Coordinates of N, CA and C in Angstrom, one line a residue:
M1 N 71.3 21.4 83.5 CA 70.0 20.9 83.9 C 69.2 22.1 84.5
S2 N 68.0 22.2 84.0 CA 67.2 23.3 84.5 C 66.1 22.7 85.4
S3 N 65.7 23.5 86.4 CA 64.6 23.1 87.2 C 63.3 23.6 86.6
V4 N 62.2 22.9 86.8 CA 60.9 23.3 86.3 C 60.1 23.7 87.5
S5 N 59.5 24.9 87.4 CA 58.7 25.4 88.4 C 57.4 25.9 87.8
G6 N 56.4 26.1 88.6 CA 55.2 26.6 88.2 C 55.3 28.1 87.9
P7 N 54.3 28.7 87.3 CA 54.4 30.1 87.0 C 54.4 30.9 88.3
R8 N 55.2 32.0 88.3 CA 55.2 32.9 89.4 C 54.1 33.9 89.3
P9 N 53.5 34.3 90.4 CA 52.5 35.4 90.3 C 53.2 36.7 89.8
N10 N 52.6 37.4 88.9 CA 53.2 38.7 88.5 C 53.1 39.7 89.6
R11 N 53.8 40.8 89.5 CA 53.9 41.7 90.6 C 52.5 42.3 91.0
S12 N 51.6 42.6 90.0 CA 50.3 43.1 90.4 C 49.5 42.1 91.1
H13 N 49.6 40.8 90.8 CA 48.8 39.8 91.5 C 49.3 39.7 93.0
K14 N 50.6 39.8 93.1 CA 51.2 39.8 94.5 C 50.7 41.0 95.3
E15 N 50.8 42.1 94.7 CA 50.3 43.4 95.3 C 48.8 43.3 95.7
D16 N 48.0 42.8 94.7 CA 46.6 42.6 95.0 C 46.3 41.8 96.2
R17 N 47.0 40.7 96.3 CA 46.9 39.8 97.5 C 47.3 40.4 98.7
E18 N 48.5 41.1 98.7 CA 49.0 41.8 99.9 C 48.0 42.8 100.4
Q19 N 47.5 43.6 99.4 CA 46.5 44.7 99.8 C 45.2 44.1 100.3
A20 N 44.7 43.0 99.8 CA 43.5 42.4 100.3 C 43.7 41.9 101.7
L21 N 44.9 41.3 102.0 CA 45.2 40.8 103.3 C 45.3 42.0 104.3
V22 N 45.9 43.1 103.9 CA 46.1 44.2 104.8 C 44.7 44.8 105.1
E23 N 43.9 45.0 104.1 CA 42.5 45.5 104.3 C 41.7 44.6 105.2
A24 N 41.8 43.3 105.0 CA 41.0 42.4 105.8 C 41.5 42.5 107.3
A25 N 42.8 42.6 107.5 CA 43.4 42.7 108.8 C 42.9 44.0 109.5
F26 N 43.0 45.1 108.8 CA 42.5 46.4 109.4 C 41.0 46.4 109.7
N27 N 40.3 45.8 108.8 CA 38.8 45.7 109.1 C 38.6 44.9 110.4
Q28 N 39.3 43.8 110.5 CA 39.2 43.0 111.7 C 39.6 43.8 113.0
I29 N 40.7 44.5 112.9 CA 41.2 45.4 114.0 C 40.1 46.4 114.3
A30 N 39.5 47.0 113.3 CA 38.5 48.0 113.6 C 37.3 47.5 114.3
E31 N 37.0 46.2 114.0 CA 35.8 45.6 114.7 C 36.2 45.0 116.1
R32 N 37.4 44.5 116.2 CA 37.7 43.7 117.5 C 38.9 44.3 118.2
G33 N 39.6 45.2 117.7 CA 40.8 45.7 118.3 C 42.0 44.7 117.9
F34 N 43.2 45.2 118.2 CA 44.4 44.4 117.8 C 44.4 43.0 118.5
E35 N 44.0 43.0 119.7 CA 43.9 41.7 120.4 C 43.0 40.7 119.8
G36 N 42.0 41.2 119.0 CA 41.1 40.3 118.4 C 41.5 39.9 117.0
L37 N 42.6 40.3 116.5 CA 43.1 40.0 115.2 C 43.5 38.5 115.1
R38 N 42.9 37.8 114.2 CA 43.3 36.4 114.0 C 43.7 36.2 112.5
T39 N 45.0 35.9 112.3 CA 45.5 35.8 111.0 C 44.8 34.7 110.2
R40 N 44.5 33.6 110.8 CA 43.8 32.5 110.1 C 42.4 33.1 109.5
E41 N 41.7 33.9 110.3 CA 40.5 34.4 109.8 C 40.7 35.5 108.7
V42 N 41.8 36.3 108.9 CA 42.1 37.2 107.8 C 42.3 36.5 106.5
A43 N 43.1 35.5 106.5 CA 43.4 34.7 105.3 C 42.1 34.1 104.7
A44 N 41.4 33.5 105.6 CA 40.1 32.8 105.1 C 39.2 33.9 104.5
G45 N 39.2 35.1 105.1 CA 38.3 36.1 104.6 C 38.5 36.6 103.2
V46 N 39.7 36.4 102.7 CA 40.1 36.8 101.4 C 40.3 35.5 100.5
G47 N 39.9 34.4 101.0 CA 39.9 33.1 100.2 C 41.3 32.5 100.1
L48 N 42.2 32.7 101.1 CA 43.5 32.2 101.1 C 43.6 31.3 102.4
N49 N 44.7 30.5 102.4 CA 44.9 29.7 103.6 C 46.0 30.4 104.4
I50 N 46.2 30.0 105.6 CA 47.2 30.6 106.5 C 48.6 30.6 106.0
A51 N 49.0 29.5 105.3 CA 50.3 29.4 104.8 C 50.6 30.5 103.7
T52 N 49.6 30.8 102.9 CA 49.7 31.9 101.9 C 49.9 33.2 102.6
L53 N 49.1 33.5 103.7 CA 49.3 34.7 104.4 C 50.7 34.8 104.9
H54 N 51.2 33.7 105.5 CA 52.6 33.8 106.0 C 53.6 33.9 104.9
Y55 N 53.3 33.5 103.7 CA 54.3 33.7 102.6 C 54.5 35.2 102.4
Y56 N 53.4 36.0 102.5 CA 53.5 37.4 102.3 C 53.9 38.1 103.5
F57 N 53.4 37.7 104.7 CA 53.6 38.4 106.0 C 54.0 37.3 107.0
P58 N 55.3 37.2 107.3 CA 55.7 36.1 108.3 C 55.1 36.3 109.7
T59 N 54.8 37.5 110.1 CA 54.3 37.8 111.4 C 53.1 38.7 111.3
K60 N 52.3 38.7 112.4 CA 51.2 39.6 112.5 C 51.7 41.1 112.4
E61 N 52.8 41.3 113.1 CA 53.4 42.6 113.1 C 53.8 43.1 111.7
A62 N 54.3 42.2 110.9 CA 54.7 42.6 109.5 C 53.4 43.0 108.7
L63 N 52.3 42.3 108.9 CA 51.1 42.6 108.3 C 50.6 44.0 108.7
I64 N 50.7 44.3 109.9 CA 50.2 45.6 110.4 C 51.2 46.7 110.0
R65 N 52.5 46.4 110.0 CA 53.4 47.4 109.6 C 53.2 47.8 108.1
R66 N 52.9 46.8 107.3 CA 52.7 47.1 105.8 C 51.5 48.0 105.7
G67 N 50.4 47.7 106.4 CA 49.2 48.5 106.3 C 49.4 49.9 106.8
S68 N 50.2 50.0 107.9 CA 50.5 51.4 108.4 C 51.4 52.2 107.5
A69 N 52.3 51.5 106.8 CA 53.2 52.2 105.9 C 52.5 52.7 104.6
S70 N 51.5 51.9 104.2 CA 50.9 52.2 102.9 C 49.9 53.4 103.0
Q71 N 49.2 53.6 104.1 CA 48.3 54.7 104.3 C 48.3 55.1 105.8
P72 N 49.3 55.7 106.3 CA 49.4 56.0 107.7 C 48.2 56.8 108.3
S73 N 47.9 57.9 107.6 CA 46.9 58.8 108.2 C 45.5 58.2 108.2
A74 N 45.2 57.5 107.1 CA 43.8 56.9 106.9 C 43.7 55.7 107.9
R75 N 44.8 55.0 108.1 CA 44.7 53.8 109.0 C 44.5 54.2 110.4
R76 N 45.2 55.3 110.8 CA 45.1 55.8 112.2 C 43.6 56.1 112.6
T77 N 42.9 56.7 111.6 CA 41.5 57.0 112.0 C 40.6 55.8 112.0
E78 N 41.0 54.8 111.1 CA 40.2 53.6 111.1 C 40.3 52.8 112.4
V79 N 41.4 52.8 113.0 CA 41.7 51.9 114.1 C 41.7 52.7 115.4
A80 N 41.2 53.9 115.4 CA 41.2 54.7 116.6 C 40.4 54.1 117.7
P81 N 40.8 54.2 119.0 CA 40.0 53.6 120.0 C 38.5 54.1 120.1
R82 N 37.6 53.3 120.5 CA 36.2 53.8 120.5 C 35.9 54.5 121.8

């Protein structure tokens, strides 16, 4: 007996979504600081719901860690204190 499931997003679609979420989060941090980061707003800003954001990033820290790991030097300058 086999189970039927919907199509899975391919790797590039997943990466595109993750990157869009990371960029939206860092844009929000640049505007409001880490304390102003709202994951619900990050998700909505890229046309996703909060459950989808949590599918990719279970915590706010995981989202930030992913962004920091992908471009550490560029991210540091973007979120430098004003």
